[in-house]
Amino acid sequence: MSTYNTQDDPLALASNDDPWRYGWRYVRRPGAPEDAPLEQVPLTLEDVLHPEVGDFIVHSDRHETDRMYLTQILRAQLEPQGQAVVLSDVRVAWDHAELRAHGPDVMVIPGLATRQDWSTFDVAAEGQRPALIIEITSPETRKNDLVIKVDHYAQVGIAQYVIVDTIGRKPVRRLRLIGYRLVGGRYEVQPCDEHGRLWLDVAHLWLGIRGDHVVCYDAQGNELGDYVTVVQAAEAA
């Protein structure tokens, strides 16, 4: 399996003195009575890798802006024709006995025509699996996306795995794209084109970077704007 160097330009991480840097969940302590209040406990890096429903995981504004943009664009491209459903920040339980659930930023699941109100998408129960997963790294947790999930997503048969990797945040956010395609049960690196873009197979779209954010383009190279851009264009028409 080809891999990227994940160590260049290391980012300043949140202080290890901050126990809440990854997020938190509410739990009932073992042996506590049923009417006892839930206790807020900090998440570990392992918890972020395998989240539970109800976990609060800390993300930056830019991370969320990119996640929402990608979700909107992919839904507009695929869902009206019933080609696939696009889920964002939804837990996915695998049909693999040795792998616990993950919580991808964005996943595209062909073979389903209607999106339901899933908090966990159960691959075995639904009979379908994601064909594309996109993860947007955060400095504190990027090892999960760059290393561990590459192995895990190959094991569960995700055809294409794309990482939007934050490689710098000061003075401005800097990004790179990393792509993998599943070949013979193992991931091979998907190179970017001459414009630094990655082709998203199931969506028939290009994914690129402009400045500090991601941008999608159709097959002809036309940029697909976010909702704000669409509204502004409509008002100007």
PDB file of C-alpha atoms in Angstrom:
ATOM      1  CA  MET A   1       0.000   0.000   0.000  1.00  0.00           C
ATOM      2  CA  SER A   2       1.358   3.418  -0.935  1.00  0.00           C
ATOM      3  CA  THR A   3       1.214   5.990   1.815  1.00  0.00           C
ATOM      4  CA  TYR A   4       1.715   9.691   2.290  1.00  0.00           C
ATOM      5  CA  ASN A   5       4.174  11.241   4.696  1.00  0.00           C
ATOM      6  CA  THR A   6       1.958  12.335   7.552  1.00  0.00           C
ATOM      7  CA  GLN A   7       4.693  14.018   9.569  1.00  0.00           C
ATOM      8  CA  ASP A   8       5.600  17.030   7.418  1.00  0.00           C
ATOM      9  CA  ASP A   9       4.720  20.424   8.842  1.00  0.00           C
ATOM     10  CA  PRO A  10       3.502  19.138  12.228  1.00  0.00           C
ATOM     11  CA  LEU A  11       0.717  21.190  13.717  1.00  0.00           C
ATOM     12  CA  ALA A  12       0.508  22.697  17.140  1.00  0.00           C
ATOM     13  CA  LEU A  13      -1.892  20.515  19.094  1.00  0.00           C
ATOM     14  CA  ALA A  14      -4.217  21.449  21.878  1.00  0.00           C
ATOM     15  CA  SER A  15      -2.527  21.306  25.251  1.00  0.00           C
ATOM     16  CA  ASN A  16      -2.463  17.891  26.871  1.00  0.00           C
ATOM     17  CA  ASP A  17      -3.443  19.751  30.028  1.00  0.00           C
ATOM     18  CA  ASP A  18      -6.909  20.266  28.500  1.00  0.00           C
ATOM     19  CA  PRO A  19      -8.840  17.028  29.140  1.00  0.00           C
ATOM     20  CA  TRP A  20     -11.735  18.228  26.957  1.00  0.00           C
ATOM     21  CA  ARG A  21      -9.694  18.881  23.802  1.00  0.00           C
ATOM     22  CA  TYR A  22     -11.352  16.023  21.884  1.00  0.00           C
ATOM     23  CA  GLY A  23     -14.890  16.463  23.239  1.00  0.00           C
ATOM     24  CA  TRP A  24     -17.089  14.736  25.794  1.00  0.00           C
ATOM     25  CA  ARG A  25     -19.946  12.348  26.468  1.00  0.00           C
ATOM     26  CA  TYR A  26     -22.422  11.838  29.301  1.00  0.00           C
ATOM     27  CA  VAL A  27     -22.375   8.501  31.124  1.00  0.00           C
ATOM     28  CA  ARG A  28     -23.952   6.834  34.125  1.00  0.00           C
ATOM     29  CA  ARG A  29     -21.270   5.461  36.400  1.00  0.00           C
ATOM     30  CA  PRO A  30     -21.383   1.680  37.021  1.00  0.00           C
ATOM     31  CA  GLY A  31     -23.466   0.929  40.083  1.00  0.00           C
ATOM     32  CA  ALA A  32     -25.119   4.348  40.132  1.00  0.00           C
ATOM     33  CA  PRO A  33     -28.908   4.376  40.717  1.00  0.00           C
ATOM     34  CA  GLU A  34     -31.198   4.910  37.735  1.00  0.00           C
ATOM     35  CA  ASP A  35     -32.159   8.393  38.901  1.00  0.00           C
ATOM     36  CA  ALA A  36     -28.547   9.501  39.355  1.00  0.00           C
ATOM     37  CA  PRO A  37     -27.509  12.394  37.111  1.00  0.00           C
ATOM     38  CA  LEU A  38     -25.303  11.575  34.145  1.00  0.00           C
ATOM     39  CA  GLU A  39     -21.665  12.523  34.473  1.00  0.00           C
ATOM     40  CA  GLN A  40     -19.794  14.463  31.788  1.00  0.00           C
ATOM     41  CA  VAL A  41     -16.512  12.742  30.906  1.00  0.00           C
ATOM     42  CA  PRO A  42     -13.838  13.749  28.379  1.00  0.00           C
ATOM     43  CA  LEU A  43     -13.337  11.766  25.184  1.00  0.00           C
ATOM     44  CA  THR A  44     -10.106  10.009  24.319  1.00  0.00           C
ATOM     45  CA  LEU A  45      -8.541   9.778  20.863  1.00  0.00           C
ATOM     46  CA  GLU A  46      -9.866   6.208  20.705  1.00  0.00           C
ATOM     47  CA  ASP A  47     -13.368   7.501  21.494  1.00  0.00           C
ATOM     48  CA  VAL A  48     -13.131   9.903  18.552  1.00  0.00           C
ATOM     49  CA  LEU A  49     -12.114   7.012  16.294  1.00  0.00           C
ATOM     50  CA  HIS A  50     -15.051   4.875  17.463  1.00  0.00           C
ATOM     51  CA  PRO A  51     -17.753   7.316  18.644  1.00  0.00           C
ATOM     52  CA  GLU A  52     -20.994   6.569  20.409  1.00  0.00           C
ATOM     53  CA  VAL A  53     -24.340   8.198  19.648  1.00  0.00           C
ATOM     54  CA  GLY A  54     -24.566  11.454  21.576  1.00  0.00           C
ATOM     55  CA  ASP A  55     -20.837  12.172  21.766  1.00  0.00           C
ATOM     56  CA  PHE A  56     -19.822  15.805  21.315  1.00  0.00           C
ATOM     57  CA  ILE A  57     -16.633  15.994  19.261  1.00  0.00           C
ATOM     58  CA  VAL A  58     -14.896  19.365  19.012  1.00  0.00           C
ATOM     59  CA  HIS A  59     -14.449  20.763  15.476  1.00  0.00           C
ATOM     60  CA  SER A  60     -13.361  24.126  14.129  1.00  0.00           C
ATOM     61  CA  ASP A  61     -15.587  26.479  12.153  1.00  0.00           C
ATOM     62  CA  ARG A  62     -13.622  25.828   8.935  1.00  0.00           C
ATOM     63  CA  HIS A  63     -13.959  22.074   9.403  1.00  0.00           C
ATOM     64  CA  GLU A  64     -17.725  22.389   9.724  1.00  0.00           C
ATOM     65  CA  THR A  65     -17.983  24.808   6.792  1.00  0.00           C
ATOM     66  CA  ASP A  66     -16.200  22.338   4.508  1.00  0.00           C
ATOM     67  CA  ARG A  67     -18.257  19.408   5.816  1.00  0.00           C
ATOM     68  CA  MET A  68     -21.555  21.198   5.189  1.00  0.00           C
ATOM     69  CA  TYR A  69     -20.462  22.341   1.727  1.00  0.00           C
ATOM     70  CA  LEU A  70     -19.429  18.845   0.646  1.00  0.00           C
ATOM     71  CA  THR A  71     -22.646  17.376   2.008  1.00  0.00           C
ATOM     72  CA  GLN A  72     -24.813  19.898   0.149  1.00  0.00           C
ATOM     73  CA  ILE A  73     -22.972  19.478  -3.143  1.00  0.00           C
ATOM     74  CA  LEU A  74     -23.010  15.674  -3.045  1.00  0.00           C
ATOM     75  CA  ARG A  75     -26.678  15.550  -2.081  1.00  0.00           C
ATOM     76  CA  ALA A  76     -27.608  17.900  -4.914  1.00  0.00           C
ATOM     77  CA  GLN A  77     -25.610  15.771  -7.342  1.00  0.00           C
ATOM     78  CA  LEU A  78     -26.871  12.337  -6.317  1.00  0.00           C
ATOM     79  CA  GLU A  79     -30.054  12.328  -4.270  1.00  0.00           C
ATOM     80  CA  PRO A  80     -32.638  13.893  -6.653  1.00  0.00           C
ATOM     81  CA  GLN A  81     -32.104  11.028  -9.127  1.00  0.00           C
ATOM     82  CA  GLY A  82     -32.108   8.400  -6.377  1.00  0.00           C
ATOM     83  CA  GLN A  83     -28.530   7.362  -7.156  1.00  0.00           C
ATOM     84  CA  ALA A  84     -27.285   7.398  -3.578  1.00  0.00           C
ATOM     85  CA  VAL A  85     -27.822   8.908  -0.157  1.00  0.00           C
ATOM     86  CA  VAL A  86     -25.275  11.230   1.422  1.00  0.00           C
ATOM     87  CA  LEU A  87     -24.812  11.184   5.186  1.00  0.00           C
ATOM     88  CA  SER A  88     -22.872  13.668   7.262  1.00  0.00           C
ATOM     89  CA  ASP A  89     -21.519  13.126  10.778  1.00  0.00           C
ATOM     90  CA  VAL A  90     -23.546   9.899  11.113  1.00  0.00           C
ATOM     91  CA  ARG A  91     -22.145   6.843  12.854  1.00  0.00           C
ATOM     92  CA  VAL A  92     -21.682   3.725  10.698  1.00  0.00           C
ATOM     93  CA  ALA A  93     -21.685   0.167  12.095  1.00  0.00           C
ATOM     94  CA  TRP A  94     -19.815  -2.307   9.918  1.00  0.00           C
ATOM     95  CA  ASP A  95     -20.485  -5.923   8.952  1.00  0.00           C
ATOM     96  CA  HIS A  96     -17.014  -6.795  10.224  1.00  0.00           C
ATOM     97  CA  ALA A  97     -16.782  -8.568  13.555  1.00  0.00           C
ATOM     98  CA  GLU A  98     -13.440  -7.041  14.498  1.00  0.00           C
ATOM     99  CA  LEU A  99     -14.188  -3.393  13.708  1.00  0.00           C
ATOM    100  CA  ARG A 100     -16.221  -1.062  15.878  1.00  0.00           C
ATOM    101  CA  ALA A 101     -18.292   1.782  14.429  1.00  0.00           C
ATOM    102  CA  HIS A 102     -16.791   4.941  12.936  1.00  0.00           C
ATOM    103  CA  GLY A 103     -18.231   8.424  12.443  1.00  0.00           C
ATOM    104  CA  PRO A 104     -17.157   9.725   9.001  1.00  0.00           C
ATOM    105  CA  ASP A 105     -17.486  13.397   8.153  1.00  0.00           C
ATOM    106  CA  VAL A 106     -19.217  12.586   4.838  1.00  0.00           C
ATOM    107  CA  MET A 107     -20.165   9.271   3.235  1.00  0.00           C
ATOM    108  CA  VAL A 108     -21.937   8.401  -0.021  1.00  0.00           C
ATOM    109  CA  ILE A 109     -23.996   5.198  -0.066  1.00  0.00           C
ATOM    110  CA  PRO A 110     -25.221   3.983  -3.491  1.00  0.00           C
ATOM    111  CA  GLY A 111     -28.152   1.625  -3.808  1.00  0.00           C
ATOM    112  CA  LEU A 112     -30.448   3.603  -1.520  1.00  0.00           C
ATOM    113  CA  ALA A 113     -32.955   6.097  -2.854  1.00  0.00           C
ATOM    114  CA  THR A 114     -34.293   7.639   0.348  1.00  0.00           C
ATOM    115  CA  ARG A 115     -32.400   9.154   3.235  1.00  0.00           C
ATOM    116  CA  GLN A 116     -33.730   8.201   6.665  1.00  0.00           C
ATOM    117  CA  ASP A 117     -33.154   9.748  10.070  1.00  0.00           C
ATOM    118  CA  TRP A 118     -30.229   7.499  10.948  1.00  0.00           C
ATOM    119  CA  SER A 119     -28.034   8.223  13.939  1.00  0.00           C
ATOM    120  CA  THR A 120     -26.185   4.981  13.134  1.00  0.00           C
ATOM    121  CA  PHE A 121     -26.143   3.481   9.643  1.00  0.00           C
ATOM    122  CA  ASP A 122     -26.003  -0.309  10.003  1.00  0.00           C
ATOM    123  CA  VAL A 123     -24.315  -1.808   6.946  1.00  0.00           C
ATOM    124  CA  ALA A 124     -25.527  -5.350   7.635  1.00  0.00           C
ATOM    125  CA  ALA A 125     -29.134  -4.317   8.266  1.00  0.00           C
ATOM    126  CA  GLU A 126     -29.347  -1.971   5.265  1.00  0.00           C
ATOM    127  CA  GLY A 127     -27.537  -4.268   2.846  1.00  0.00           C
ATOM    128  CA  GLN A 128     -25.432  -1.435   1.428  1.00  0.00           C
ATOM    129  CA  ARG A 129     -22.091   0.143   2.283  1.00  0.00           C
ATOM    130  CA  PRO A 130     -20.509   3.516   1.501  1.00  0.00           C
ATOM    131  CA  ALA A 131     -18.662   3.770  -1.808  1.00  0.00           C
ATOM    132  CA  LEU A 132     -17.010   7.060  -0.845  1.00  0.00           C
ATOM    133  CA  ILE A 133     -15.917   8.433   2.507  1.00  0.00           C
ATOM    134  CA  ILE A 134     -14.448  11.908   2.962  1.00  0.00           C
ATOM    135  CA  GLU A 135     -12.695  12.856   6.185  1.00  0.00           C
ATOM    136  CA  ILE A 136     -11.576  16.387   7.083  1.00  0.00           C
ATOM    137  CA  THR A 137      -8.686  16.260   9.503  1.00  0.00           C
ATOM    138  CA  SER A 138      -8.374  18.220  12.710  1.00  0.00           C
ATOM    139  CA  PRO A 139      -4.884  18.806  14.145  1.00  0.00           C
ATOM    140  CA  GLU A 140      -5.638  17.002  17.396  1.00  0.00           C
ATOM    141  CA  THR A 141      -7.046  13.857  15.777  1.00  0.00           C
ATOM    142  CA  ARG A 142      -5.521  13.639  12.289  1.00  0.00           C
ATOM    143  CA  LYS A 143      -3.614  10.424  13.050  1.00  0.00           C
ATOM    144  CA  ASN A 144      -6.975   8.642  13.114  1.00  0.00           C
ATOM    145  CA  ASP A 145      -7.769   9.800   9.570  1.00  0.00           C
ATOM    146  CA  LEU A 146      -4.292   9.599   8.037  1.00  0.00           C
ATOM    147  CA  VAL A 147      -3.207   6.246   9.421  1.00  0.00           C
ATOM    148  CA  ILE A 148      -5.760   4.136  11.271  1.00  0.00           C
ATOM    149  CA  LYS A 149      -8.788   4.714   9.048  1.00  0.00           C
ATOM    150  CA  VAL A 150      -6.792   3.956   5.904  1.00  0.00           C
ATOM    151  CA  ASP A 151      -6.446   0.422   7.218  1.00  0.00           C
ATOM    152  CA  HIS A 152      -9.962   0.181   8.640  1.00  0.00           C
ATOM    153  CA  TYR A 153     -11.794   1.513   5.570  1.00  0.00           C
ATOM    154  CA  ALA A 154      -9.887  -0.863   3.304  1.00  0.00           C
ATOM    155  CA  GLN A 155     -10.915  -3.773   5.530  1.00  0.00           C
ATOM    156  CA  VAL A 156     -14.619  -2.925   5.168  1.00  0.00           C
ATOM    157  CA  GLY A 157     -14.441  -2.403   1.403  1.00  0.00           C
ATOM    158  CA  ILE A 158     -14.795   1.355   0.940  1.00  0.00           C
ATOM    159  CA  ALA A 159     -14.053   1.862  -2.768  1.00  0.00           C
ATOM    160  CA  GLN A 160     -12.698   5.409  -2.420  1.00  0.00           C
ATOM    161  CA  TYR A 161     -11.360   7.223   0.624  1.00  0.00           C
ATOM    162  CA  VAL A 162     -10.526  10.931   0.385  1.00  0.00           C
ATOM    163  CA  ILE A 163      -8.855  12.989   3.097  1.00  0.00           C
ATOM    164  CA  VAL A 164      -8.945  16.781   3.289  1.00  0.00           C
ATOM    165  CA  ASP A 165      -5.850  17.246   5.417  1.00  0.00           C
ATOM    166  CA  THR A 166      -5.054  20.418   7.335  1.00  0.00           C
ATOM    167  CA  ILE A 167      -1.272  20.873   7.133  1.00  0.00           C
ATOM    168  CA  GLY A 168      -1.100  24.361   8.626  1.00  0.00           C
ATOM    169  CA  ARG A 169      -3.337  26.859  10.413  1.00  0.00           C
ATOM    170  CA  LYS A 170      -1.163  29.924  10.983  1.00  0.00           C
ATOM    171  CA  PRO A 171      -1.278  32.536   9.640  1.00  0.00           C
ATOM    172  CA  VAL A 172      -3.918  30.907   7.388  1.00  0.00           C
ATOM    173  CA  ARG A 173      -5.310  27.406   7.063  1.00  0.00           C
ATOM    174  CA  ARG A 174      -3.507  25.275   4.468  1.00  0.00           C
ATOM    175  CA  LEU A 175      -4.931  22.084   3.008  1.00  0.00           C
ATOM    176  CA  ARG A 176      -3.907  19.142   0.866  1.00  0.00           C
ATOM    177  CA  LEU A 177      -5.937  16.338  -0.683  1.00  0.00           C
ATOM    178  CA  ILE A 178      -5.092  12.669  -0.213  1.00  0.00           C
ATOM    179  CA  GLY A 179      -6.973  10.040  -2.178  1.00  0.00           C
ATOM    180  CA  TYR A 180      -7.106   6.247  -2.052  1.00  0.00           C
ATOM    181  CA  ARG A 181      -8.833   3.734  -4.318  1.00  0.00           C
ATOM    182  CA  LEU A 182      -9.451   0.132  -3.311  1.00  0.00           C
ATOM    183  CA  VAL A 183      -7.641  -2.292  -5.623  1.00  0.00           C
ATOM    184  CA  GLY A 184      -7.594  -5.993  -4.804  1.00  0.00           C
ATOM    185  CA  GLY A 185      -8.645  -5.380  -1.225  1.00  0.00           C
ATOM    186  CA  ARG A 186      -5.862  -2.835  -0.587  1.00  0.00           C
ATOM    187  CA  TYR A 187      -5.684   0.913  -1.011  1.00  0.00           C
ATOM    188  CA  GLU A 188      -3.573   2.494  -3.717  1.00  0.00           C
ATOM    189  CA  VAL A 189      -2.846   6.204  -3.779  1.00  0.00           C
ATOM    190  CA  GLN A 190      -5.050   8.171  -6.162  1.00  0.00           C
ATOM    191  CA  PRO A 191      -2.916  10.982  -7.599  1.00  0.00           C
ATOM    192  CA  CYS A 192      -4.317  14.469  -8.041  1.00  0.00           C
ATOM    193  CA  ASP A 193      -4.607  15.833 -11.573  1.00  0.00           C
ATOM    194  CA  GLU A 194      -2.508  18.695 -12.930  1.00  0.00           C
ATOM    195  CA  HIS A 195      -4.814  21.170 -11.164  1.00  0.00           C
ATOM    196  CA  GLY A 196      -4.419  19.483  -7.789  1.00  0.00           C
ATOM    197  CA  ARG A 197      -7.914  17.982  -7.896  1.00  0.00           C
ATOM    198  CA  LEU A 198      -9.238  14.502  -7.132  1.00  0.00           C
ATOM    199  CA  TRP A 199     -11.974  12.794  -9.147  1.00  0.00           C
ATOM    200  CA  LEU A 200     -14.833  11.496  -6.976  1.00  0.00           C
ATOM    201  CA  ASP A 201     -15.856   8.325  -8.770  1.00  0.00           C
ATOM    202  CA  VAL A 202     -19.375   7.755  -7.458  1.00  0.00           C
ATOM    203  CA  ALA A 203     -20.329  11.449  -7.668  1.00  0.00           C
ATOM    204  CA  HIS A 204     -18.718  12.255 -11.050  1.00  0.00           C
ATOM    205  CA  LEU A 205     -17.287  15.451  -9.588  1.00  0.00           C
ATOM    206  CA  TRP A 206     -13.874  16.985  -9.081  1.00  0.00           C
ATOM    207  CA  LEU A 207     -12.739  17.966  -5.587  1.00  0.00           C
ATOM    208  CA  GLY A 208     -10.156  20.713  -5.279  1.00  0.00           C
ATOM    209  CA  ILE A 209      -8.768  23.317  -2.910  1.00  0.00           C
ATOM    210  CA  ARG A 210      -8.884  27.065  -3.189  1.00  0.00           C
ATOM    211  CA  GLY A 211      -7.123  29.031  -0.505  1.00  0.00           C
ATOM    212  CA  ASP A 212      -8.315  27.746   2.862  1.00  0.00           C
ATOM    213  CA  HIS A 213     -11.353  25.745   1.735  1.00  0.00           C
ATOM    214  CA  VAL A 214     -12.517  22.945  -0.545  1.00  0.00           C
ATOM    215  CA  VAL A 215     -14.239  23.466  -3.886  1.00  0.00           C
ATOM    216  CA  CYS A 216     -16.169  21.033  -6.096  1.00  0.00           C
ATOM    217  CA  TYR A 217     -16.359  21.160  -9.892  1.00  0.00           C
ATOM    218  CA  ASP A 218     -18.561  19.313 -12.350  1.00  0.00           C
ATOM    219  CA  ALA A 219     -17.125  17.059 -15.047  1.00  0.00           C
ATOM    220  CA  GLN A 220     -16.693  20.066 -17.352  1.00  0.00           C
ATOM    221  CA  GLY A 221     -14.702  21.977 -14.732  1.00  0.00           C
ATOM    222  CA  ASN A 222     -17.442  24.404 -13.692  1.00  0.00           C
ATOM    223  CA  GLU A 223     -17.259  25.420 -10.044  1.00  0.00           C
ATOM    224  CA  LEU A 224     -20.190  24.426  -7.832  1.00  0.00           C
ATOM    225  CA  GLY A 225     -20.884  27.193  -5.348  1.00  0.00           C
ATOM    226  CA  ASP A 226     -22.199  26.874  -1.825  1.00  0.00           C
ATOM    227  CA  TYR A 227     -25.683  27.972  -0.774  1.00  0.00           C
ATOM    228  CA  VAL A 228     -24.586  31.535  -0.060  1.00  0.00           C
ATOM    229  CA  THR A 229     -23.075  31.809  -3.542  1.00  0.00           C
ATOM    230  CA  VAL A 230     -26.238  30.439  -5.149  1.00  0.00           C
ATOM    231  CA  VAL A 231     -28.445  32.919  -3.257  1.00  0.00           C
ATOM    232  CA  GLN A 232     -26.198  35.835  -4.168  1.00  0.00           C
ATOM    233  CA  ALA A 233     -26.229  34.818  -7.827  1.00  0.00           C
ATOM    234  CA  ALA A 234     -30.033  34.562  -7.800  1.00  0.00           C
ATOM    235  CA  GLU A 235     -30.370  37.998  -6.230  1.00  0.00           C
ATOM    236  CA  ALA A 236     -28.015  39.498  -8.798  1.00  0.00           C
ATOM    237  CA  ALA A 237     -29.862  37.950 -11.746  1.00  0.00           C
TER     238      ALA A 237
END
